[in-house]
Short mmCIF file of C-alpha atoms and ligand atoms in Angstrom, two decimals:
data_model
loop_
_atom_site.label_atom_id
_atom_site.label_comp_id
_atom_site.label_asym_id
_atom_site.label_seq_id
_atom_site.Cartn_x
_atom_site.Cartn_y
_atom_site.Cartn_z
CA MET O 24 240.79 217.50 -29.96
CA THR O 25 241.95 219.55 -26.96
CA ILE O 26 243.14 223.15 -26.70
CA TYR O 27 246.31 221.87 -24.98
CA GLU O 28 247.18 219.79 -28.09
CA ILE O 29 246.44 222.73 -30.39
CA ILE O 30 248.67 225.12 -28.40
CA THR O 31 251.45 222.51 -28.43
CA LYS O 32 251.15 222.06 -32.21
CA LYS O 33 251.37 225.80 -32.87
CA LYS O 34 254.25 226.18 -30.39
CA HIS O 35 256.17 223.67 -32.59
CA ASN O 36 255.16 225.54 -35.75
CA VAL O 37 252.87 222.79 -37.03
CA GLU O 38 249.94 223.83 -39.28
CA LEU O 39 246.50 223.68 -37.69
CA SER O 40 243.67 222.07 -39.64
CA THR O 41 240.52 223.94 -40.68
CA GLU O 42 238.53 221.86 -38.15
CA GLU O 43 240.93 222.80 -35.34
CA ILE O 44 240.72 226.52 -36.17
CA ASN O 45 236.90 226.43 -36.36
CA TRP O 46 236.80 224.56 -33.06
CA VAL O 47 239.08 227.08 -31.29
CA VAL O 48 237.10 230.12 -32.48
CA ALA O 49 233.74 228.55 -31.54
CA GLY O 50 235.11 227.39 -28.17
CA TYR O 51 236.56 230.77 -27.28
CA VAL O 52 233.37 232.65 -28.21
CA SER O 53 231.20 230.21 -26.23
CA GLY O 54 233.50 230.42 -23.20
CA SER O 55 234.57 226.77 -23.15
CA ILE O 56 238.17 227.83 -23.91
CA PRO O 57 239.41 230.14 -21.13
CA ASP O 58 241.38 233.38 -21.67
CA TYR O 59 244.66 231.93 -20.37
CA GLN O 60 244.72 229.12 -22.95
CA MET O 61 243.62 231.43 -25.79
CA SER O 62 246.39 233.87 -24.75
CA ALA O 63 248.97 231.07 -24.99
CA LEU O 64 247.74 230.18 -28.47
CA LEU O 65 247.81 233.84 -29.60
CA MET O 66 251.38 234.20 -28.32
CA ALA O 67 252.40 231.02 -30.18
CA ILE O 68 250.83 232.53 -33.35
CA CYS O 69 252.85 235.74 -32.76
CA PHE O 70 256.08 233.73 -32.71
CA CYS O 71 255.33 231.03 -35.33
CA SER O 72 252.80 232.91 -37.53
CA LEU O 73 250.09 231.23 -39.63
CA SER O 74 250.18 229.92 -43.19
CA ASP O 75 248.01 231.58 -45.85
CA ARG O 76 245.48 228.76 -45.52
CA GLU O 77 245.36 229.02 -41.72
CA THR O 78 244.93 232.83 -41.91
CA THR O 79 242.03 232.44 -44.34
CA ASP O 80 240.42 229.76 -42.15
CA LEU O 81 240.79 231.95 -39.04
CA THR O 82 239.29 234.95 -40.86
CA MET O 83 236.30 232.96 -42.10
CA ALA O 84 235.70 231.30 -38.72
CA MET O 85 235.74 234.73 -37.04
CA ALA O 86 233.47 236.31 -39.68
CA ARG O 87 230.93 233.50 -39.17
CA SER O 88 231.00 233.80 -35.37
CA GLY O 89 228.12 236.32 -35.45
CA ASP O 90 225.64 237.84 -37.91
CA MET O 91 226.70 238.08 -41.56
CA ILE O 92 224.86 241.12 -42.92
CA LYS O 93 224.47 242.46 -46.42
CA PRO O 94 223.14 246.01 -46.76
CA GLU O 95 220.70 245.75 -49.70
CA THR O 96 221.22 249.27 -51.01
CA GLY O 97 220.40 248.44 -54.62
CA GLY O 98 223.93 249.40 -55.69
CA PHE O 99 227.54 248.24 -55.51
CA ASN O 100 228.69 248.71 -51.90
CA VAL O 101 232.25 249.84 -51.25
CA ASP O 102 233.91 249.83 -47.87
CA LYS O 103 237.21 251.28 -46.72
CA HIS O 104 239.31 250.38 -43.71
CA SER O 105 242.45 251.85 -42.21
CA THR O 106 244.80 249.73 -40.09
CA GLY O 107 244.94 252.68 -37.68
CA GLY O 108 246.88 255.92 -37.51
CA VAL O 109 247.23 259.35 -35.92
CA GLY O 110 245.29 262.23 -37.48
CA ASP O 111 243.62 259.82 -39.89
CA LYS O 112 240.31 261.47 -40.77
CA THR O 113 240.22 260.16 -44.35
CA THR O 114 236.87 258.32 -43.96
CA LEU O 115 235.17 261.69 -43.35
CA ILE O 116 236.57 262.96 -46.65
CA VAL O 117 236.57 259.84 -48.79
CA ALA O 118 233.05 258.50 -48.03
CA PRO O 119 231.33 261.77 -49.14
CA ILE O 120 233.52 261.96 -52.28
CA VAL O 121 232.66 258.41 -53.31
CA ALA O 122 228.95 258.84 -52.50
CA ALA O 123 228.92 262.08 -54.54
CA CYS O 124 230.16 260.01 -57.50
CA GLY O 125 227.17 257.64 -57.22
CA VAL O 126 228.70 254.70 -55.34
CA CYS O 127 227.17 253.47 -52.06
CA VAL O 128 229.33 253.58 -48.92
CA PRO O 129 227.69 251.71 -46.02
CA LYS O 130 230.50 252.03 -43.50
CA MET O 131 230.74 250.44 -40.07
CA SER O 132 233.58 251.98 -38.10
CA GLY O 133 235.35 251.62 -34.79
CA ARG O 134 236.34 253.76 -31.84
CA GLY O 135 239.86 254.88 -30.94
CA LEU O 136 242.32 252.13 -30.07
CA GLY O 137 245.48 252.78 -28.01
CA HIS O 138 247.20 255.86 -29.40
CA THR O 139 245.17 255.77 -32.65
CA GLY O 140 241.87 257.61 -33.20
CA GLY O 141 238.53 256.18 -34.37
CA THR O 142 235.99 257.56 -36.86
CA ILE O 143 233.02 256.93 -34.55
CA ASP O 144 234.49 259.11 -31.78
CA LYS O 145 235.23 261.85 -34.32
CA LEU O 146 231.69 261.84 -35.68
CA GLU O 147 230.20 261.94 -32.18
CA SER O 148 231.91 265.32 -31.68
CA ILE O 149 229.28 266.75 -34.07
CA PRO O 150 226.41 267.95 -31.86
CA GLY O 151 223.47 265.50 -32.08
CA PHE O 152 225.21 263.01 -34.41
CA LYS O 153 224.13 259.40 -33.72
CA THR O 154 226.43 256.52 -34.57
CA GLU O 155 224.24 253.86 -32.93
CA ILE O 156 221.45 253.49 -35.45
CA SER O 157 219.41 250.40 -36.36
CA PHE O 158 220.52 248.34 -39.34
CA GLU O 159 217.26 249.27 -41.13
CA LYS O 160 217.92 253.01 -40.64
CA PHE O 161 221.55 252.52 -41.72
CA VAL O 162 220.46 250.91 -45.02
CA GLU O 163 217.67 253.49 -45.51
CA ASN O 164 220.21 256.34 -45.12
CA VAL O 165 222.59 254.76 -47.63
CA LYS O 166 219.70 254.44 -50.10
CA LYS O 167 218.81 258.12 -49.59
CA ALA O 168 222.24 259.77 -49.42
CA GLY O 169 224.64 257.11 -50.70
CA LEU O 170 226.49 256.90 -47.38
CA ALA O 171 226.12 256.20 -43.67
CA VAL O 172 228.77 255.69 -41.01
CA ALA O 173 227.72 253.78 -37.91
CA GLY O 174 229.27 251.86 -35.01
CA GLN O 175 229.49 248.12 -35.31
CA THR O 176 226.63 246.28 -33.57
CA GLY O 177 227.36 243.74 -30.83
CA SER O 178 226.17 240.81 -32.93
CA LEU O 179 228.84 241.36 -35.61
CA VAL O 180 232.02 239.29 -35.31
CA PRO O 181 231.87 238.61 -31.54
CA ALA O 182 235.05 236.53 -31.98
CA ASP O 183 237.01 239.65 -32.94
CA LYS O 184 235.63 241.64 -30.05
CA LYS O 185 236.74 238.99 -27.56
CA ILE O 186 240.06 238.12 -29.22
CA TYR O 187 240.97 241.80 -29.80
CA ALA O 188 240.42 242.69 -26.13
CA LEU O 189 242.61 239.75 -25.13
CA ARG O 190 245.33 240.71 -27.66
CA ASN O 191 245.30 244.27 -26.34
CA ALA O 192 245.96 242.97 -22.82
CA THR O 193 248.56 240.33 -23.75
CA ALA O 194 250.87 242.23 -26.16
CA THR O 195 249.71 240.13 -29.12
CA VAL O 196 248.31 242.89 -31.35
CA ASP O 197 251.19 243.29 -33.80
CA SER O 198 250.98 239.93 -35.59
CA ILE O 199 250.28 240.00 -39.34
CA PRO O 200 247.86 237.01 -39.46
CA LEU O 201 246.03 238.25 -36.34
CA ILE O 202 245.60 241.80 -37.71
CA CYS O 203 244.57 240.40 -41.10
CA SER O 204 241.92 238.10 -39.62
CA SER O 205 240.64 240.83 -37.27
CA ILE O 206 240.16 243.40 -40.04
CA MET O 207 239.02 241.10 -42.82
CA SER O 208 236.53 239.16 -40.64
CA LYS O 209 234.73 242.48 -39.97
CA LYS O 210 234.83 243.49 -43.64
CA LEU O 211 233.53 240.10 -44.81
CA ALA O 212 230.75 240.03 -42.19
CA THR O 213 229.46 243.44 -43.30
CA GLY O 214 228.98 242.30 -46.90
CA ALA O 215 230.87 244.93 -48.95
CA ASP O 216 231.23 244.09 -52.65
CA GLY O 217 234.46 246.08 -52.86
CA ILE O 218 237.00 246.77 -50.10
CA VAL O 219 239.80 249.35 -50.09
CA LEU O 220 242.35 248.90 -47.31
CA ASP O 221 244.61 251.71 -46.12
CA VAL O 222 247.63 249.93 -44.65
CA LYS O 223 249.59 252.40 -42.56
CA VAL O 224 253.35 252.04 -42.13
CA GLY O 225 255.71 253.88 -39.79
CA ASP O 226 256.24 254.97 -36.22
CA GLY O 227 252.53 255.70 -35.66
CA ALA O 228 251.26 252.45 -37.22
CA PHE O 229 251.04 248.83 -36.03
CA MET O 230 253.33 247.93 -38.95
CA LYS O 231 256.65 249.68 -38.35
CA THR O 232 258.49 248.52 -41.49
CA TYR O 233 257.57 248.67 -45.17
CA GLU O 234 258.22 244.91 -45.54
CA ASP O 235 255.70 244.06 -42.80
CA ALA O 236 253.13 246.51 -44.19
CA GLU O 237 253.45 244.88 -47.61
CA LYS O 238 253.06 241.39 -46.10
CA LEU O 239 249.91 242.52 -44.25
CA ALA O 240 248.52 244.22 -47.38
CA ASP O 241 249.18 241.10 -49.49
CA ALA O 242 247.57 238.85 -46.87
CA MET O 243 244.41 240.99 -46.65
CA VAL O 244 244.04 241.29 -50.41
CA ARG O 245 244.48 237.52 -50.80
CA VAL O 246 241.85 236.76 -48.14
CA GLY O 247 239.46 239.27 -49.76
CA LYS O 248 239.95 237.63 -53.14
CA LEU O 249 239.40 234.11 -51.76
CA ALA O 250 236.15 235.39 -50.22
CA GLY O 251 235.04 236.66 -53.66
CA ARG O 252 235.39 240.39 -52.94
CA LYS O 253 237.11 243.04 -55.05
CA CYS O 254 239.91 244.17 -52.82
CA VAL O 255 242.65 246.82 -53.10
CA ALA O 256 245.29 247.75 -50.53
CA VAL O 257 247.04 251.12 -50.45
CA ILE O 258 250.20 251.37 -48.35
CA THR O 259 250.50 254.88 -46.88
CA ASP O 260 253.00 256.67 -44.66
CA MET O 261 252.41 257.05 -40.92
CA GLU O 262 255.83 258.39 -39.91
CA LYS O 263 254.14 261.65 -38.99
CA PRO O 264 250.51 262.53 -38.17
CA LEU O 265 248.29 262.84 -41.25
CA GLY O 266 247.27 266.44 -41.96
CA ARG O 267 247.58 269.21 -39.39
CA ALA O 268 244.91 268.27 -36.82
CA VAL O 269 244.79 265.49 -34.21
CA GLY O 270 241.75 265.16 -31.91
CA ASN O 271 238.07 264.59 -32.51
CA SER O 272 236.29 267.86 -33.40
CA LEU O 273 239.60 269.31 -34.66
CA GLU O 274 239.84 266.47 -37.18
CA VAL O 275 236.21 266.84 -38.26
CA ILE O 276 236.88 270.53 -38.94
CA GLU O 277 240.00 269.62 -40.94
CA ALA O 278 237.94 267.11 -42.98
CA ILE O 279 235.27 269.76 -43.67
CA GLU O 280 238.01 272.18 -44.76
CA ALA O 281 239.41 269.46 -47.04
CA LEU O 282 236.01 269.12 -48.72
CA LYS O 283 236.01 272.91 -49.15
CA GLY O 284 239.29 272.55 -51.07
CA ASN O 285 241.66 273.49 -48.23
CA ALA O 286 243.39 270.20 -47.40
CA PRO O 287 247.07 269.89 -46.51
CA ASP O 288 248.93 268.09 -49.33
CA ASP O 289 249.46 264.77 -47.52
CA LEU O 290 245.83 264.47 -46.42
CA LEU O 291 244.56 265.42 -49.87
CA GLU O 292 246.75 262.89 -51.65
CA VAL O 293 245.87 259.93 -49.37
CA SER O 294 242.15 260.82 -49.56
CA LEU O 295 242.14 261.16 -53.34
CA VAL O 296 244.03 257.90 -53.86
CA LEU O 297 241.64 256.01 -51.55
CA ALA O 298 238.58 257.57 -53.21
CA THR O 299 240.01 256.78 -56.66
CA GLU O 300 240.52 253.11 -55.73
CA MET O 301 237.00 252.89 -54.24
CA LEU O 302 235.51 254.25 -57.48
CA TYR O 303 237.76 251.91 -59.47
CA VAL O 304 236.62 248.77 -57.61
CA ALA O 305 233.03 249.93 -58.20
CA GLY O 306 233.72 249.87 -61.96
CA LYS O 307 233.51 253.64 -62.52
CA GLY O 308 236.26 253.65 -65.17
CA SER O 309 240.04 253.72 -65.44
CA THR O 310 242.19 254.88 -62.53
CA GLU O 311 242.68 258.21 -64.34
CA ASP O 312 238.90 258.67 -64.86
CA CYS O 313 238.21 257.82 -61.22
CA ARG O 314 240.85 260.27 -59.97
CA LYS O 315 239.28 263.03 -62.08
CA MET O 316 235.79 262.18 -60.75
CA ALA O 317 237.06 262.32 -57.16
CA GLU O 318 238.73 265.70 -57.74
CA GLU O 319 235.58 267.09 -59.35
CA ALA O 320 233.41 265.88 -56.45
CA VAL O 321 235.49 268.14 -54.20
CA SER O 322 235.83 271.16 -56.52
CA SER O 323 232.09 271.16 -57.36
CA GLY O 324 231.09 271.12 -53.66
CA LYS O 325 229.10 267.89 -54.21
CA ALA O 326 231.16 265.92 -51.69
CA LEU O 327 230.66 268.60 -49.04
CA ALA O 328 226.90 268.49 -49.71
CA LYS O 329 226.99 264.70 -49.17
CA LEU O 330 228.69 265.14 -45.81
CA SER O 331 226.02 267.66 -44.84
CA GLU O 332 223.27 265.23 -45.91
CA MET O 333 224.80 262.41 -43.88
CA ILE O 334 225.12 264.61 -40.77
CA GLN O 335 221.45 265.62 -41.06
CA LEU O 336 220.20 262.05 -41.64
CA GLN O 337 222.09 260.83 -38.56
CA GLY O 338 220.63 263.52 -36.29
CA GLY O 339 223.58 265.93 -36.30
CA ASN O 340 223.54 269.67 -36.81
CA PRO O 341 224.71 270.30 -40.41
CA GLU O 342 225.30 273.98 -39.52
CA VAL O 343 228.71 272.86 -38.13
CA ILE O 344 229.87 272.88 -41.74
CA ASN O 345 229.44 276.66 -42.03
CA ASP O 346 230.08 277.68 -38.44
CA TYR O 347 232.65 275.81 -36.35
CA THR O 348 231.47 277.50 -33.14
CA PHE O 349 228.63 274.93 -33.13
CA PHE O 350 231.25 272.42 -31.95
CA ALA O 351 232.02 272.39 -28.20
CA GLN O 352 234.91 274.82 -27.66
CA PRO O 353 238.12 273.95 -25.74
CA LYS O 354 238.50 275.63 -22.35
CA ARG O 355 242.30 275.87 -22.43
CA SER O 356 245.10 276.03 -25.00
CA LYS O 357 248.87 276.21 -24.98
CA GLU O 358 251.15 277.33 -27.79
CA ILE O 359 254.38 275.42 -28.49
CA PHE O 360 257.45 277.18 -29.93
CA ALA O 361 260.46 275.85 -31.89
CA SER O 362 263.51 275.19 -29.73
CA GLU O 363 266.00 275.84 -32.56
CA ASP O 364 266.50 277.18 -36.09
CA GLY O 365 266.41 274.70 -38.97
CA PHE O 366 264.08 272.28 -40.75
CA VAL O 367 261.63 269.85 -39.15
CA THR O 368 262.90 266.30 -39.80
CA GLY O 369 260.34 264.38 -37.79
CA ILE O 370 257.14 264.54 -35.74
CA SER O 371 256.81 261.34 -33.72
CA CYS O 372 253.45 259.91 -34.51
CA GLU O 373 253.21 257.53 -31.58
CA LYS O 374 254.19 260.27 -29.10
CA THR O 375 251.68 262.67 -30.70
CA GLY O 376 248.95 260.04 -30.30
CA LEU O 377 249.87 259.47 -26.65
CA ILE O 378 249.94 263.22 -25.96
CA SER O 379 246.54 263.73 -27.52
CA LEU O 380 245.33 260.88 -25.27
CA LYS O 381 246.69 262.74 -22.22
CA LEU O 382 244.94 265.93 -23.34
CA GLY O 383 241.68 263.93 -23.25
CA ALA O 384 241.14 263.12 -26.95
CA GLY O 385 241.22 259.34 -26.41
CA ARG O 386 240.37 256.72 -23.80
CA GLU O 387 242.95 255.56 -21.26
CA THR O 388 240.55 252.75 -20.27
CA LYS O 389 237.54 251.32 -22.12
CA GLU O 390 235.22 253.23 -19.78
CA SER O 391 236.93 256.69 -19.98
CA ASP O 392 234.99 259.64 -21.39
CA ILE O 393 236.39 261.53 -24.36
CA ASP O 394 236.97 265.27 -24.43
CA PHE O 395 235.88 266.06 -28.00
CA THR O 396 237.57 269.49 -27.85
CA ALA O 397 241.02 268.10 -26.97
CA GLY O 398 243.86 267.74 -29.43
CA ILE O 399 246.66 269.38 -31.34
CA ILE O 400 246.91 271.71 -34.33
CA PHE O 401 250.30 271.69 -36.06
CA ASP O 402 251.54 274.91 -37.70
CA LYS O 403 254.66 273.16 -38.97
CA THR O 404 255.15 269.76 -40.53
CA VAL O 405 258.06 267.60 -41.69
CA GLY O 406 260.25 269.47 -44.18
CA ASP O 407 259.17 272.96 -43.06
CA LYS O 408 261.74 275.64 -42.22
CA VAL O 409 261.45 277.00 -38.66
CA SER O 410 263.08 279.75 -36.63
CA LYS O 411 263.77 279.43 -32.92
CA GLY O 412 260.78 280.83 -30.97
CA GLU O 413 258.36 280.44 -33.89
CA ARG O 414 255.02 278.74 -33.06
CA ILE O 415 254.98 275.13 -34.28
CA ALA O 416 251.75 273.82 -32.71
CA THR O 417 248.93 274.51 -30.25
CA LEU O 418 247.52 272.08 -27.68
CA TYR O 419 243.82 272.18 -26.69
CA THR O 420 241.89 270.63 -23.82
CA SER O 421 238.86 271.07 -21.61
CA THR O 422 240.01 268.52 -19.02
CA LYS O 423 241.92 269.21 -15.79
CA CYS O 424 245.14 267.65 -17.21
CA ASP O 425 248.50 269.30 -16.46
CA ILE O 426 248.80 271.10 -19.80
CA ASP O 427 252.21 272.64 -18.89
CA ALA O 428 253.77 269.23 -18.20
CA ILE O 429 252.19 267.84 -21.39
CA ALA O 430 253.59 270.81 -23.35
CA GLU O 431 257.08 270.01 -22.05
CA ASP O 432 256.76 266.40 -23.29
CA PHE O 433 255.28 267.60 -26.56
CA ALA O 434 258.33 269.73 -27.40
CA LYS O 435 260.25 266.40 -27.73
CA VAL O 436 257.86 265.20 -30.43
CA PHE O 437 259.66 267.41 -33.00
CA THR O 438 263.18 266.80 -34.34
CA TYR O 439 265.18 269.31 -36.39
CA THR O 440 268.15 269.47 -38.73
CA ALA O 441 270.17 272.40 -40.02
CA THR O 442 269.82 271.50 -43.72
CA GLU O 443 266.82 270.84 -45.93
CA ASN O 444 266.01 267.19 -46.84
CA PRO O 445 265.80 266.99 -50.66
CA CYS O 446 263.91 263.62 -50.61
CA PRO O 447 260.89 263.69 -48.29
CA GLU O 448 258.97 260.40 -47.60
CA LYS O 449 256.39 259.46 -50.24
CA ILE O 450 252.92 259.58 -48.67
CA VAL O 451 251.39 256.84 -50.88
CA LYS O 452 253.92 254.05 -51.20
CA LYS O 453 252.13 251.32 -53.16
CA VAL O 454 248.72 250.28 -54.49
CA ILE O 455 248.08 246.52 -54.59
CA LYS O 456 245.07 245.51 -56.68
CA GLY O 457 243.79 242.07 -55.74
CA TYR O 458 241.75 241.25 -58.87
N1 URA B 30 242.48 247.18 -36.50
C1 URA B 30 241.68 246.11 -36.29
O1 URA B 30 240.48 246.17 -36.49
N2 URA B 30 242.25 244.98 -35.84
C2 URA B 30 243.58 244.85 -35.61
O2 URA B 30 244.03 243.78 -35.22
C3 URA B 30 244.40 245.99 -35.82
C4 URA B 30 243.82 247.15 -36.28
#
């Protein structure tokens, strides 16, 4: 077996055997297969795709490339994963809701990627909050509070770490089998009994069309099922940023407000559907019962109390919940005004993500520091009526970026029409239950 033969097979759309896939993953992790040959294979996969069997084999080989852990929390463990979006702070809302309903959420999360944000960066905007905790402490916290959110340790799925970095540099990210194996290998290696996947679709997501999002959702659910996990995928809209805040501390504040009962409609609906499905996979009752439980966890204040408990257990200052001045404050801001009368028809998600990156909310390189205060608050969203000169958003930063030039670019993020759209996009498009 040689890597040259395997690349040639895939280039001609021939199925790879389980042995060949295992051999490639092991060889790439050990360093015996160099980046340039792995890149060629990844590009061949982008063009010729993988069969269901090959995708499952790749996922399992990647999952087994490092430690396979199982948090022994004494309960049913549910995990949630988003394929990546802009303004997506749902983990900060959903994990406390589910924990408040008595289901354990041991969650390992990632940092921001490209124009999309990451839960770990958001949580680190809370003064004192530690995301790098030992596995023992992580499990202990879940046993105490029902939830913990930590960064993934280096020994988990090293194959994904290496392959993802290579995909990022070789324009091979947006392939359905490669995204499926990347996400599901991490979920399978962290031992969740139930997995709820939020598959984003639209301009701000890796999947731009509904058809591709559905294919990805089906592939992930199938792999989860084959691995013996209860798996549900929810396809949700990412044609515009989720909620009204983009940026790290700004999104944490929006999540806290959501748990106080003040969520924008789109954010509330996605969060409640995800929480409902997590409770459902944990066997908490019918979908209707689970939805009611999730709503009550918010209205009773129990979910907010869970967030506070998690912040305290991970070294953060829980006072941020009552007083937002405990967060670092932005040094500069700039208001943005509507350029015409009418209705907002679109807010480009990808452009919003890139602008928040320029303001300092994300990393331009792996080594860049994040400005936790940077980001955007939207006053207006898709479907809203606006008058020329009315404020539509505010930009925030503490970096030395050229905020005036960024504001000029940002004005192009909005599009308008003279008449109201009677059929706005549905925020939750489909729920696929894999068992
Ligand atoms: N998120 C991941 O973890 N992997 C991908 O390939 C895409 C999104």
